[in-house]
Each structure stands twice: as C-alpha cells, then as structure tokens.
Amino acid sequence: MLLDIQNLTKRFGGLTAVSNVSFGVERGEIVGIFGPNGSGKTTTLSLIAGILKPTSGAIVWKDRDISTLTPFEVAQQGLVKTFQNPQLFPELTVAQHMRIACHLHVKRALGIGRLRTLFSGMPAELDRTLEHKIGQMLELCRLSSQRNDEAGALSYGGEKMLGVAMGMVCDPELLLLDEPASGLGHDEITNLDAVLRDLKSHGVTLCIIDHKVGFLGRLADRSIALHHGAVIATGKTEDVLANEAVVAAYLGKKHA
Ligand SMILES: Nc1ncnc2c1ncn2[C@@H]1O[C@H](COP(=O)(O)OP(=O)(O)OP(=O)(O)O)[C@@H](O)[C@H]1O
Ligand SMILES: [Mg+2]
C-alpha cells in the first residue's frame, strides 16, 4: 500500500475534528473523500500533508511513518496537497507562479547553493530544465495559452487549475486535491475531469475531496465518507454514495 492512514485523530481543544480515521490508498487509484461541511475532510488532508500534526495515529507512506515531518519534507517524499482556495499573487503571471512552485527542484539541484540564484540568476541548464517542466505541466493542465497572463486575470476555474499545475510541478506521486471542482461551472468541471484523468494516466495517484457527487462520483475508483470526523462508509464509490448513513449525513435521516 502506498499510503496507510492508521487511527488518525486530531483534536482542536475540546473539538475532535478527525476521529480515529483509518484508510489506505493504493498506487494508481483515484480515492474520493466525501462528507458534509465540517466533517473533517480538509483536516484529514492537512494532516497527511504535514500542515497539521496529529493528536494520535500514524500516517504510513511506503512503510514509513511520516506524521512528524514538515510539509516541505512531506512534499519531498512525493505527497503534495492543493488548497481549497488558491492563494495566488494577482500581479504575478501564471509562469511566475510555476517558477515559485519549482523550489523543490531548485533545492534538489543546488542545495544551499540555491541562495546564489537570488543575486545572479539561475544556472542556464537548470533554467532550461525548469522551463521545459513548466511547459509540460501547463500543457497538461490546459493553461499554455494563459502562460503570460497575470493570475488576477484568470477565471476562478483558471486559478484552481493553476493550483493543480503548481502541485504537479513538484513531481507528486500522490496529489491531494481539496475541492478542486467547487465554484466551477459546467465546462470548467468537464475540463477538470479530463485533466485529472490525464494525471492518472501519467501515473499520479489522486486523493480528492469534493461535494460534487456527479463529478467525483464518476471519477473516483473508491471512496471514503466522513461525518463528525469519523469514517461512516468506505468501498466502491457508487456503494458509498448509496449508503444510508452517507445519504442521512448529507440530507438528514428522513431522506435516507
Ligand atoms: N485550525 C482549527 N482550529 C479549530 N478548529 C478547527 C480548525 N480547523 C478545522 N477546525 C474544525 O474542525 C472541524 C472539521 O473542519 P474541516 O475544515 O476539516 O471540515 P471539512 O470537512 O473540510 O468542511 P468543508 O466541507 O466545509 O470544507 C470543523 O468543526 C472546523 O470548524
Ligand atoms: Mg474543507
């Protein structure tokens, strides 16, 4: 198993946001995470990405517990998370955002020597490598034609796609996506669906949170449903979405 979440719990004071959650992710699959507002979805992904530290439990990545690593170290291990709302710099271009997201490559290539690039520019060969990679990822994410646009000029769907492209340029083995379809229109969701299927065919494993049952229901091979921080259903996506406890969590017991 690529990722094995074991009895993960996160408390914020008296509130248990994630309660004894266990699930696994196999290489190459798309795993969906469903659950109503406040059910602990973002907290779970933030724990996996090292952004939050668990109160208890283990996050085993390729047989090693990574729950004490920093977000940067987790990303270096191949686990990268995108954010529910991308925080971009409106006055920087799409390509400049991609350069910022290349920091892992620069660190790998130059180590501490990367500090020199602040004063004298990037070594030409590394610069070519980064530009090539950025070009590939923008193409994969259908953003090539907006390469030189300022982020402030992007649609919300474009901003979210740039968040995915920035995650992808870190070379993830597992990409964790927090509500990539929220706020998107029909055509943007169709585009996102195609991009995510392409990422899968490029060998990236995906773990996706979303409320959009149509979108994630079609995409996810397997799903987990959370309610009040706990797993209430797991299995084939269609079975999870039809599960009585899941329907009741979203719509109330009357509808289940
Ligand atoms: N940093 C924090 N401090 C205190 N409480 C928090 C913190 N982060 C999340 N919570 C609480 O933990 C619970 C789970 O929040 P979380 O953001 O994980 O839910 P979610 O399932 O992602 O919801 P949504 O669908 O609205 O994004 C909520 O009650 C939330 O208010
Ligand atoms: Mg959330």
PDB file of C-alpha atoms and ligand atoms in Angstrom:
ATOM      1  CA  MET A   1       0.000   0.000   0.000  1.00  0.00           C
ATOM      2  CA  LEU A   2       1.274   3.456  -0.957  1.00  0.00           C
ATOM      3  CA  LEU A   3      -0.374   5.342   1.907  1.00  0.00           C
ATOM      4  CA  ASP A   4      -1.773   3.767   5.059  1.00  0.00           C
ATOM      5  CA  ILE A   5      -3.656   6.036   7.469  1.00  0.00           C
ATOM      6  CA  GLN A   6      -3.940   4.354  10.861  1.00  0.00           C
ATOM      7  CA  ASN A   7      -6.299   5.539  13.625  1.00  0.00           C
ATOM      8  CA  LEU A   8      -5.722   9.197  12.837  1.00  0.00           C
ATOM      9  CA  THR A   9      -7.139  11.645  15.387  1.00  0.00           C
ATOM     10  CA  LYS A  10      -6.922  15.443  15.527  1.00  0.00           C
ATOM     11  CA  ARG A  11      -8.345  17.490  18.383  1.00  0.00           C
ATOM     12  CA  PHE A  12      -8.573  21.269  18.489  1.00  0.00           C
ATOM     13  CA  GLY A  13      -9.113  21.891  22.213  1.00  0.00           C
ATOM     14  CA  GLY A  14     -12.424  20.171  23.025  1.00  0.00           C
ATOM     15  CA  LEU A  15     -13.363  19.601  19.363  1.00  0.00           C
ATOM     16  CA  THR A  16     -12.419  16.313  17.698  1.00  0.00           C
ATOM     17  CA  ALA A  17     -12.115  17.257  14.001  1.00  0.00           C
ATOM     18  CA  VAL A  18     -10.763  13.834  12.933  1.00  0.00           C
ATOM     19  CA  SER A  19     -11.662  10.801  14.987  1.00  0.00           C
ATOM     20  CA  ASN A  20      -9.823   7.504  14.692  1.00  0.00           C
ATOM     21  CA  VAL A  21      -9.761   7.566  10.861  1.00  0.00           C
ATOM     22  CA  SER A  22      -8.148   4.646   9.020  1.00  0.00           C
ATOM     23  CA  PHE A  23      -7.934   4.088   5.268  1.00  0.00           C
ATOM     24  CA  GLY A  24      -5.424   3.167   2.596  1.00  0.00           C
ATOM     25  CA  VAL A  25      -4.506   4.416  -0.871  1.00  0.00           C
ATOM     26  CA  GLU A  26      -3.080   2.062  -3.490  1.00  0.00           C
ATOM     27  CA  ARG A  27      -0.756   3.274  -6.234  1.00  0.00           C
ATOM     28  CA  GLY A  28      -2.564   4.442  -9.377  1.00  0.00           C
ATOM     29  CA  GLU A  29      -6.076   4.776  -7.974  1.00  0.00           C
ATOM     30  CA  ILE A  30      -8.335   7.792  -7.502  1.00  0.00           C
ATOM     31  CA  VAL A  31      -9.760   7.887  -3.984  1.00  0.00           C
ATOM     32  CA  GLY A  32     -12.698  10.200  -3.233  1.00  0.00           C
ATOM     33  CA  ILE A  33     -13.391  11.752   0.170  1.00  0.00           C
ATOM     34  CA  PHE A  34     -16.993  12.817   0.748  1.00  0.00           C
ATOM     35  CA  GLY A  35     -18.694  14.320   3.804  1.00  0.00           C
ATOM     36  CA  PRO A  36     -20.814  17.329   4.760  1.00  0.00           C
ATOM     37  CA  ASN A  37     -19.317  20.692   5.822  1.00  0.00           C
ATOM     38  CA  GLY A  38     -17.166  20.418   8.930  1.00  0.00           C
ATOM     39  CA  SER A  39     -16.857  16.620   8.723  1.00  0.00           C
ATOM     40  CA  GLY A  40     -13.030  16.716   8.859  1.00  0.00           C
ATOM     41  CA  LYS A  41     -12.084  16.328   5.184  1.00  0.00           C
ATOM     42  CA  THR A  42      -9.658  19.249   4.911  1.00  0.00           C
ATOM     43  CA  THR A  43      -8.192  18.472   8.336  1.00  0.00           C
ATOM     44  CA  THR A  44      -7.515  14.883   7.206  1.00  0.00           C
ATOM     45  CA  LEU A  45      -5.657  16.013   4.061  1.00  0.00           C
ATOM     46  CA  SER A  46      -3.775  18.701   6.030  1.00  0.00           C
ATOM     47  CA  LEU A  47      -2.608  16.018   8.487  1.00  0.00           C
ATOM     48  CA  ILE A  48      -1.406  13.823   5.610  1.00  0.00           C
ATOM     49  CA  ALA A  49       0.441  16.763   4.025  1.00  0.00           C
ATOM     50  CA  GLY A  50       2.176  17.634   7.330  1.00  0.00           C
ATOM     51  CA  ILE A  51       0.416  21.029   7.579  1.00  0.00           C
ATOM     52  CA  LEU A  52      -1.181  19.892  10.854  1.00  0.00           C
ATOM     53  CA  LYS A  53       0.246  17.433  13.371  1.00  0.00           C
ATOM     54  CA  PRO A  54      -1.991  14.558  14.521  1.00  0.00           C
ATOM     55  CA  THR A  55      -3.044  14.238  18.155  1.00  0.00           C
ATOM     56  CA  SER A  56      -2.571  10.479  17.678  1.00  0.00           C
ATOM     57  CA  GLY A  57      -2.358   7.863  14.953  1.00  0.00           C
ATOM     58  CA  ALA A  58       0.072   7.136  12.140  1.00  0.00           C
ATOM     59  CA  ILE A  59       0.484   8.240   8.512  1.00  0.00           C
ATOM     60  CA  VAL A  60       2.484   5.489   6.848  1.00  0.00           C
ATOM     61  CA  TRP A  61       3.902   6.362   3.420  1.00  0.00           C
ATOM     62  CA  LYS A  62       5.758   3.500   1.727  1.00  0.00           C
ATOM     63  CA  ASP A  63       6.160   1.701   5.067  1.00  0.00           C
ATOM     64  CA  ARG A  64       7.480   4.757   6.928  1.00  0.00           C
ATOM     65  CA  ASP A  65       5.573   6.903   9.450  1.00  0.00           C
ATOM     66  CA  ILE A  66       5.772  10.478   8.142  1.00  0.00           C
ATOM     67  CA  SER A  67       3.490  12.100  10.726  1.00  0.00           C
ATOM     68  CA  THR A  68       6.306  14.127  12.316  1.00  0.00           C
ATOM     69  CA  LEU A  69       7.706  15.553   9.054  1.00  0.00           C
ATOM     70  CA  THR A  70       7.293  19.199   8.000  1.00  0.00           C
ATOM     71  CA  PRO A  71       5.090  19.993   4.939  1.00  0.00           C
ATOM     72  CA  PHE A  72       8.244  20.630   2.928  1.00  0.00           C
ATOM     73  CA  GLU A  73       9.690  17.220   3.857  1.00  0.00           C
ATOM     74  CA  VAL A  74       6.367  15.528   3.082  1.00  0.00           C
ATOM     75  CA  ALA A  75       6.303  17.169  -0.371  1.00  0.00           C
ATOM     76  CA  GLN A  76       9.870  15.960  -0.942  1.00  0.00           C
ATOM     77  CA  GLN A  77       8.631  12.429  -0.237  1.00  0.00           C
ATOM     78  CA  GLY A  78       6.137  12.784  -3.121  1.00  0.00           C
ATOM     79  CA  LEU A  79       2.920  13.816  -1.318  1.00  0.00           C
ATOM     80  CA  VAL A  80       1.605  17.202  -2.411  1.00  0.00           C
ATOM     81  CA  LYS A  81      -1.637  18.976  -1.440  1.00  0.00           C
ATOM     82  CA  THR A  82      -3.557  21.681  -3.277  1.00  0.00           C
ATOM     83  CA  PHE A  83      -5.729  24.159  -1.379  1.00  0.00           C
ATOM     84  CA  GLN A  84      -9.498  24.672  -1.227  1.00  0.00           C
ATOM     85  CA  ASN A  85      -8.951  28.343  -2.187  1.00  0.00           C
ATOM     86  CA  PRO A  86      -5.750  29.010  -4.145  1.00  0.00           C
ATOM     87  CA  GLN A  87      -3.858  31.955  -2.636  1.00  0.00           C
ATOM     88  CA  LEU A  88      -2.214  33.488  -5.700  1.00  0.00           C
ATOM     89  CA  PHE A  89      -0.356  36.755  -6.275  1.00  0.00           C
ATOM     90  CA  PRO A  90      -2.690  38.674  -8.628  1.00  0.00           C
ATOM     91  CA  GLU A  91       0.137  40.707 -10.174  1.00  0.00           C
ATOM     92  CA  LEU A  92       2.361  37.703 -10.975  1.00  0.00           C
ATOM     93  CA  THR A  93       1.887  35.714 -14.174  1.00  0.00           C
ATOM     94  CA  VAL A  94       0.945  32.053 -14.487  1.00  0.00           C
ATOM     95  CA  ALA A  95       4.548  31.215 -15.486  1.00  0.00           C
ATOM     96  CA  GLN A  96       5.951  33.147 -12.493  1.00  0.00           C
ATOM     97  CA  HIS A  97       3.723  31.162 -10.117  1.00  0.00           C
ATOM     98  CA  MET A  98       5.057  27.979 -11.711  1.00  0.00           C
ATOM     99  CA  ARG A  99       8.627  29.179 -11.127  1.00  0.00           C
ATOM    100  CA  ILE A 100       7.840  29.693  -7.435  1.00  0.00           C
ATOM    101  CA  ALA A 101       6.427  26.163  -7.260  1.00  0.00           C
ATOM    102  CA  CYS A 102       9.728  24.837  -8.681  1.00  0.00           C
ATOM    103  CA  HIS A 103      11.508  25.499  -5.369  1.00  0.00           C
ATOM    104  CA  LEU A 104      11.775  21.759  -4.635  1.00  0.00           C
ATOM    105  CA  HIS A 105      13.625  21.181  -7.920  1.00  0.00           C
ATOM    106  CA  VAL A 106      15.941  24.094  -7.280  1.00  0.00           C
ATOM    107  CA  LYS A 107      16.682  22.850  -3.777  1.00  0.00           C
ATOM    108  CA  ARG A 108      17.349  19.331  -5.051  1.00  0.00           C
ATOM    109  CA  ALA A 109      19.607  20.606  -7.835  1.00  0.00           C
ATOM    110  CA  LEU A 110      21.569  23.290  -5.985  1.00  0.00           C
ATOM    111  CA  GLY A 111      21.176  22.601  -2.245  1.00  0.00           C
ATOM    112  CA  ILE A 112      22.333  25.565  -0.187  1.00  0.00           C
ATOM    113  CA  GLY A 113      23.959  26.969  -3.355  1.00  0.00           C
ATOM    114  CA  ARG A 114      20.452  27.977  -4.487  1.00  0.00           C
ATOM    115  CA  LEU A 115      20.794  31.146  -2.375  1.00  0.00           C
ATOM    116  CA  ARG A 116      23.171  32.463  -5.066  1.00  0.00           C
ATOM    117  CA  THR A 117      20.278  32.451  -7.536  1.00  0.00           C
ATOM    118  CA  LEU A 118      18.784  35.359  -5.554  1.00  0.00           C
ATOM    119  CA  PHE A 119      21.630  37.565  -6.809  1.00  0.00           C
ATOM    120  CA  SER A 120      22.991  36.133 -10.031  1.00  0.00           C
ATOM    121  CA  GLY A 121      20.137  34.246 -11.700  1.00  0.00           C
ATOM    122  CA  MET A 122      19.571  30.552 -12.314  1.00  0.00           C
ATOM    123  CA  PRO A 123      22.287  28.366 -13.925  1.00  0.00           C
ATOM    124  CA  ALA A 124      21.358  28.142 -17.652  1.00  0.00           C
ATOM    125  CA  GLU A 125      20.958  24.365 -17.752  1.00  0.00           C
ATOM    126  CA  LEU A 126      18.697  24.261 -14.694  1.00  0.00           C
ATOM    127  CA  ASP A 127      16.749  27.192 -16.134  1.00  0.00           C
ATOM    128  CA  ARG A 128      16.100  25.195 -19.337  1.00  0.00           C
ATOM    129  CA  THR A 129      15.055  22.131 -17.320  1.00  0.00           C
ATOM    130  CA  LEU A 130      12.592  24.170 -15.257  1.00  0.00           C
ATOM    131  CA  GLU A 131      11.131  25.903 -18.323  1.00  0.00           C
ATOM    132  CA  HIS A 132      10.666  22.543 -20.053  1.00  0.00           C
ATOM    133  CA  LYS A 133       8.919  21.096 -16.999  1.00  0.00           C
ATOM    134  CA  ILE A 134       6.722  24.177 -16.575  1.00  0.00           C
ATOM    135  CA  GLY A 135       5.740  23.988 -20.267  1.00  0.00           C
ATOM    136  CA  GLN A 136       4.791  20.302 -19.890  1.00  0.00           C
ATOM    137  CA  MET A 137       2.688  20.887 -16.778  1.00  0.00           C
ATOM    138  CA  LEU A 138       0.898  23.937 -18.201  1.00  0.00           C
ATOM    139  CA  GLU A 139       0.040  21.890 -21.273  1.00  0.00           C
ATOM    140  CA  LEU A 140      -1.221  19.009 -19.155  1.00  0.00           C
ATOM    141  CA  CYS A 141      -3.393  21.458 -17.180  1.00  0.00           C
ATOM    142  CA  ARG A 142      -4.623  23.259 -20.351  1.00  0.00           C
ATOM    143  CA  LEU A 143      -3.030  26.539 -19.269  1.00  0.00           C
ATOM    144  CA  SER A 144      -0.408  27.008 -22.022  1.00  0.00           C
ATOM    145  CA  SER A 145      -2.294  29.831 -23.713  1.00  0.00           C
ATOM    146  CA  GLN A 146      -2.503  31.725 -20.398  1.00  0.00           C
ATOM    147  CA  ARG A 147       1.156  31.320 -19.554  1.00  0.00           C
ATOM    148  CA  ASN A 148       1.884  35.076 -19.607  1.00  0.00           C
ATOM    149  CA  ASP A 149      -1.429  36.218 -18.138  1.00  0.00           C
ATOM    150  CA  GLU A 150      -1.458  37.714 -14.672  1.00  0.00           C
ATOM    151  CA  ALA A 151      -3.131  35.465 -12.081  1.00  0.00           C
ATOM    152  CA  GLY A 152      -5.550  38.325 -11.343  1.00  0.00           C
ATOM    153  CA  ALA A 153      -6.944  37.952 -14.878  1.00  0.00           C
ATOM    154  CA  LEU A 154      -7.737  34.218 -14.524  1.00  0.00           C
ATOM    155  CA  SER A 155     -11.252  32.891 -14.007  1.00  0.00           C
ATOM    156  CA  TYR A 156     -11.813  31.078 -10.688  1.00  0.00           C
ATOM    157  CA  GLY A 157     -11.523  27.792 -12.602  1.00  0.00           C
ATOM    158  CA  GLY A 158      -8.223  29.003 -14.082  1.00  0.00           C
ATOM    159  CA  GLU A 159      -6.932  29.918 -10.619  1.00  0.00           C
ATOM    160  CA  LYS A 160      -7.804  26.466  -9.288  1.00  0.00           C
ATOM    161  CA  MET A 161      -6.195  24.802 -12.308  1.00  0.00           C
ATOM    162  CA  LEU A 162      -3.030  26.837 -11.683  1.00  0.00           C
ATOM    163  CA  GLY A 163      -3.078  25.438  -8.134  1.00  0.00           C
ATOM    164  CA  VAL A 164      -3.133  21.920  -9.636  1.00  0.00           C
ATOM    165  CA  ALA A 165      -0.321  22.782 -12.077  1.00  0.00           C
ATOM    166  CA  MET A 166       1.778  24.204  -9.214  1.00  0.00           C
ATOM    167  CA  GLY A 167       1.255  20.987  -7.265  1.00  0.00           C
ATOM    168  CA  MET A 168       2.124  18.879 -10.310  1.00  0.00           C
ATOM    169  CA  VAL A 169       5.419  20.680 -10.928  1.00  0.00           C
ATOM    170  CA  CYS A 170       6.594  19.321  -7.538  1.00  0.00           C
ATOM    171  CA  ASP A 171       6.517  15.810  -9.111  1.00  0.00           C
ATOM    172  CA  PRO A 172       3.992  14.226  -6.727  1.00  0.00           C
ATOM    173  CA  GLU A 173       3.397  10.502  -6.602  1.00  0.00           C
ATOM    174  CA  LEU A 174       0.208  11.256  -4.665  1.00  0.00           C
ATOM    175  CA  LEU A 175      -1.645  14.512  -5.281  1.00  0.00           C
ATOM    176  CA  LEU A 176      -4.165  15.524  -2.593  1.00  0.00           C
ATOM    177  CA  LEU A 177      -6.847  17.830  -4.002  1.00  0.00           C
ATOM    178  CA  ASP A 178      -9.138  19.819  -1.714  1.00  0.00           C
ATOM    179  CA  GLU A 179     -12.426  20.599  -3.512  1.00  0.00           C
ATOM    180  CA  PRO A 180     -10.957  21.207  -6.983  1.00  0.00           C
ATOM    181  CA  ALA A 181     -14.460  21.487  -8.520  1.00  0.00           C
ATOM    182  CA  SER A 182     -16.066  23.856  -6.001  1.00  0.00           C
ATOM    183  CA  GLY A 183     -17.157  27.148  -7.588  1.00  0.00           C
ATOM    184  CA  LEU A 184     -16.577  25.840 -11.131  1.00  0.00           C
ATOM    185  CA  GLY A 185     -19.087  25.982 -13.973  1.00  0.00           C
ATOM    186  CA  HIS A 186     -20.133  23.021 -16.118  1.00  0.00           C
ATOM    187  CA  ASP A 187     -17.455  23.466 -18.822  1.00  0.00           C
ATOM    188  CA  GLU A 188     -14.729  24.057 -16.244  1.00  0.00           C
ATOM    189  CA  ILE A 189     -15.712  20.829 -14.460  1.00  0.00           C
ATOM    190  CA  THR A 190     -15.595  18.908 -17.768  1.00  0.00           C
ATOM    191  CA  ASN A 191     -12.105  20.348 -18.327  1.00  0.00           C
ATOM    192  CA  LEU A 192     -11.006  19.472 -14.772  1.00  0.00           C
ATOM    193  CA  ASP A 193     -12.316  15.919 -15.161  1.00  0.00           C
ATOM    194  CA  ALA A 194     -10.246  15.480 -18.345  1.00  0.00           C
ATOM    195  CA  VAL A 195      -7.108  16.934 -16.708  1.00  0.00           C
ATOM    196  CA  LEU A 196      -7.409  14.667 -13.646  1.00  0.00           C
ATOM    197  CA  ARG A 197      -7.884  11.592 -15.852  1.00  0.00           C
ATOM    198  CA  ASP A 198      -4.723  12.623 -17.746  1.00  0.00           C
ATOM    199  CA  LEU A 199      -2.820  12.949 -14.458  1.00  0.00           C
ATOM    200  CA  LYS A 200      -3.937   9.431 -13.538  1.00  0.00           C
ATOM    201  CA  SER A 201      -2.777   8.094 -16.900  1.00  0.00           C
ATOM    202  CA  HIS A 202       0.595   9.779 -16.250  1.00  0.00           C
ATOM    203  CA  GLY A 203       0.880   7.546 -13.162  1.00  0.00           C
ATOM    204  CA  VAL A 204      -0.130  10.051 -10.475  1.00  0.00           C
ATOM    205  CA  THR A 205      -2.265   8.676  -7.632  1.00  0.00           C
ATOM    206  CA  LEU A 206      -5.058  11.045  -6.612  1.00  0.00           C
ATOM    207  CA  CYS A 207      -6.970  11.606  -3.393  1.00  0.00           C
ATOM    208  CA  ILE A 208      -9.789  14.092  -3.965  1.00  0.00           C
ATOM    209  CA  ILE A 209     -12.248  15.841  -1.647  1.00  0.00           C
ATOM    210  CA  ASP A 210     -15.399  17.174  -3.242  1.00  0.00           C
ATOM    211  CA  HIS A 211     -19.084  17.717  -2.580  1.00  0.00           C
ATOM    212  CA  LYS A 212     -19.966  17.433  -6.265  1.00  0.00           C
ATOM    213  CA  VAL A 213     -21.336  13.901  -6.350  1.00  0.00           C
ATOM    214  CA  GLY A 214     -21.710  13.874 -10.156  1.00  0.00           C
ATOM    215  CA  PHE A 215     -18.103  14.904 -10.742  1.00  0.00           C
ATOM    216  CA  LEU A 216     -16.289  12.896  -8.056  1.00  0.00           C
ATOM    217  CA  GLY A 217     -18.777  10.012  -8.223  1.00  0.00           C
ATOM    218  CA  ARG A 218     -17.740   9.378 -11.851  1.00  0.00           C
ATOM    219  CA  LEU A 219     -14.047   9.932 -11.240  1.00  0.00           C
ATOM    220  CA  ALA A 220     -13.204   8.088  -8.020  1.00  0.00           C
ATOM    221  CA  ASP A 221     -12.445   4.348  -8.154  1.00  0.00           C
ATOM    222  CA  ARG A 222     -13.051   4.081  -4.427  1.00  0.00           C
ATOM    223  CA  SER A 223     -14.352   6.444  -1.762  1.00  0.00           C
ATOM    224  CA  ILE A 224     -14.462   7.219   1.930  1.00  0.00           C
ATOM    225  CA  ALA A 225     -17.245   9.169   3.629  1.00  0.00           C
ATOM    226  CA  LEU A 226     -16.664  11.163   6.810  1.00  0.00           C
ATOM    227  CA  HIS A 227     -19.194  12.503   9.298  1.00  0.00           C
ATOM    228  CA  HIS A 228     -18.291  14.369  12.507  1.00  0.00           C
ATOM    229  CA  GLY A 229     -14.655  13.417  11.868  1.00  0.00           C
ATOM    230  CA  ALA A 230     -15.257   9.649  11.649  1.00  0.00           C
ATOM    231  CA  VAL A 231     -15.383   7.234   8.688  1.00  0.00           C
ATOM    232  CA  ILE A 232     -19.012   6.206   8.136  1.00  0.00           C
ATOM    233  CA  ALA A 233     -18.598   4.328   4.840  1.00  0.00           C
ATOM    234  CA  THR A 234     -15.837   3.076   2.585  1.00  0.00           C
ATOM    235  CA  GLY A 235     -15.751   0.989  -0.602  1.00  0.00           C
ATOM    236  CA  LYS A 236     -16.736   1.367  -4.261  1.00  0.00           C
ATOM    237  CA  THR A 237     -17.796   4.977  -4.870  1.00  0.00           C
ATOM    238  CA  GLU A 238     -21.313   4.092  -6.057  1.00  0.00           C
ATOM    239  CA  ASP A 239     -21.875   1.976  -2.946  1.00  0.00           C
ATOM    240  CA  VAL A 240     -20.572   4.707  -0.614  1.00  0.00           C
ATOM    241  CA  LEU A 241     -22.843   7.305  -2.252  1.00  0.00           C
ATOM    242  CA  ALA A 242     -25.842   4.990  -1.922  1.00  0.00           C
ATOM    243  CA  ASN A 243     -25.033   4.138   1.705  1.00  0.00           C
ATOM    244  CA  GLU A 244     -27.879   5.026   4.039  1.00  0.00           C
ATOM    245  CA  ALA A 245     -25.636   6.658   6.651  1.00  0.00           C
ATOM    246  CA  VAL A 246     -23.990   8.807   3.940  1.00  0.00           C
ATOM    247  CA  VAL A 247     -27.321   9.957   2.494  1.00  0.00           C
ATOM    248  CA  ALA A 248     -28.550  10.707   6.026  1.00  0.00           C
ATOM    249  CA  ALA A 249     -25.374  12.700   6.798  1.00  0.00           C
ATOM    250  CA  TYR A 250     -25.914  14.908   3.737  1.00  0.00           C
ATOM    251  CA  LEU A 251     -29.695  15.158   3.583  1.00  0.00           C
ATOM    252  CA  GLY A 252     -30.991  14.104   7.005  1.00  0.00           C
ATOM    253  CA  LYS A 253     -32.415  10.766   8.183  1.00  0.00           C
ATOM    254  CA  LYS A 254     -35.812  11.401   6.542  1.00  0.00           C
ATOM    255  CA  HIS A 255     -34.266  11.052   3.052  1.00  0.00           C
ATOM    256  CA  ALA A 256     -32.065   8.017   3.792  1.00  0.00           C
TER     257      ALA A 256
HETATM  258  N1  LIG B   1      -7.400  25.186  12.976  1.00  0.00           N
HETATM  259  C1  LIG B   1      -8.553  24.865  13.531  1.00  0.00           C
HETATM  260  N2  LIG B   1      -8.843  25.204  14.805  1.00  0.00           N
HETATM  261  C2  LIG B   1     -10.017  24.861  15.380  1.00  0.00           C
HETATM  262  N3  LIG B   1     -10.967  24.137  14.763  1.00  0.00           N
HETATM  263  C3  LIG B   1     -10.741  23.766  13.502  1.00  0.00           C
HETATM  264  C4  LIG B   1      -9.532  24.111  12.809  1.00  0.00           C
HETATM  265  N4  LIG B   1      -9.596  23.592  11.548  1.00  0.00           N
HETATM  266  C5  LIG B   1     -10.774  22.966  11.465  1.00  0.00           C
HETATM  267  N5  LIG B   1     -11.463  23.080  12.623  1.00  0.00           N
HETATM  268  C6  LIG B   1     -12.777  22.494  12.895  1.00  0.00           C
HETATM  269  O1  LIG B   1     -12.684  21.102  12.631  1.00  0.00           O
HETATM  270  C7  LIG B   1     -13.876  20.617  12.011  1.00  0.00           C
HETATM  271  C8  LIG B   1     -13.531  19.978  10.685  1.00  0.00           C
HETATM  272  O2  LIG B   1     -13.116  21.012   9.788  1.00  0.00           O
HETATM  273  P1  LIG B   1     -12.654  20.720   8.301  1.00  0.00           P
HETATM  274  O3  LIG B   1     -12.193  22.019   7.740  1.00  0.00           O
HETATM  275  O4  LIG B   1     -11.696  19.604   8.289  1.00  0.00           O
HETATM  276  O5  LIG B   1     -14.017  20.273   7.622  1.00  0.00           O
HETATM  277  P2  LIG B   1     -14.348  19.959   6.091  1.00  0.00           P
HETATM  278  O6  LIG B   1     -14.953  18.607   6.052  1.00  0.00           O
HETATM  279  O7  LIG B   1     -13.172  20.236   5.250  1.00  0.00           O
HETATM  280  O8  LIG B   1     -15.517  21.034   5.801  1.00  0.00           O
HETATM  281  P3  LIG B   1     -15.861  21.860   4.433  1.00  0.00           P
HETATM  282  O9  LIG B   1     -16.652  20.918   3.564  1.00  0.00           O
HETATM  283  O10 LIG B   1     -16.712  22.996   4.936  1.00  0.00           O
HETATM  284  O11 LIG B   1     -14.589  22.316   3.809  1.00  0.00           O
HETATM  285  C9  LIG B   1     -14.818  21.826  11.912  1.00  0.00           C
HETATM  286  O12 LIG B   1     -15.668  21.801  13.024  1.00  0.00           O
HETATM  287  C10 LIG B   1     -13.883  23.009  11.978  1.00  0.00           C
HETATM  288  O13 LIG B   1     -14.519  24.149  12.496  1.00  0.00           O
HETATM  289 MG    MG B   2     -12.750  21.590   3.740  1.00  0.00          MG
END
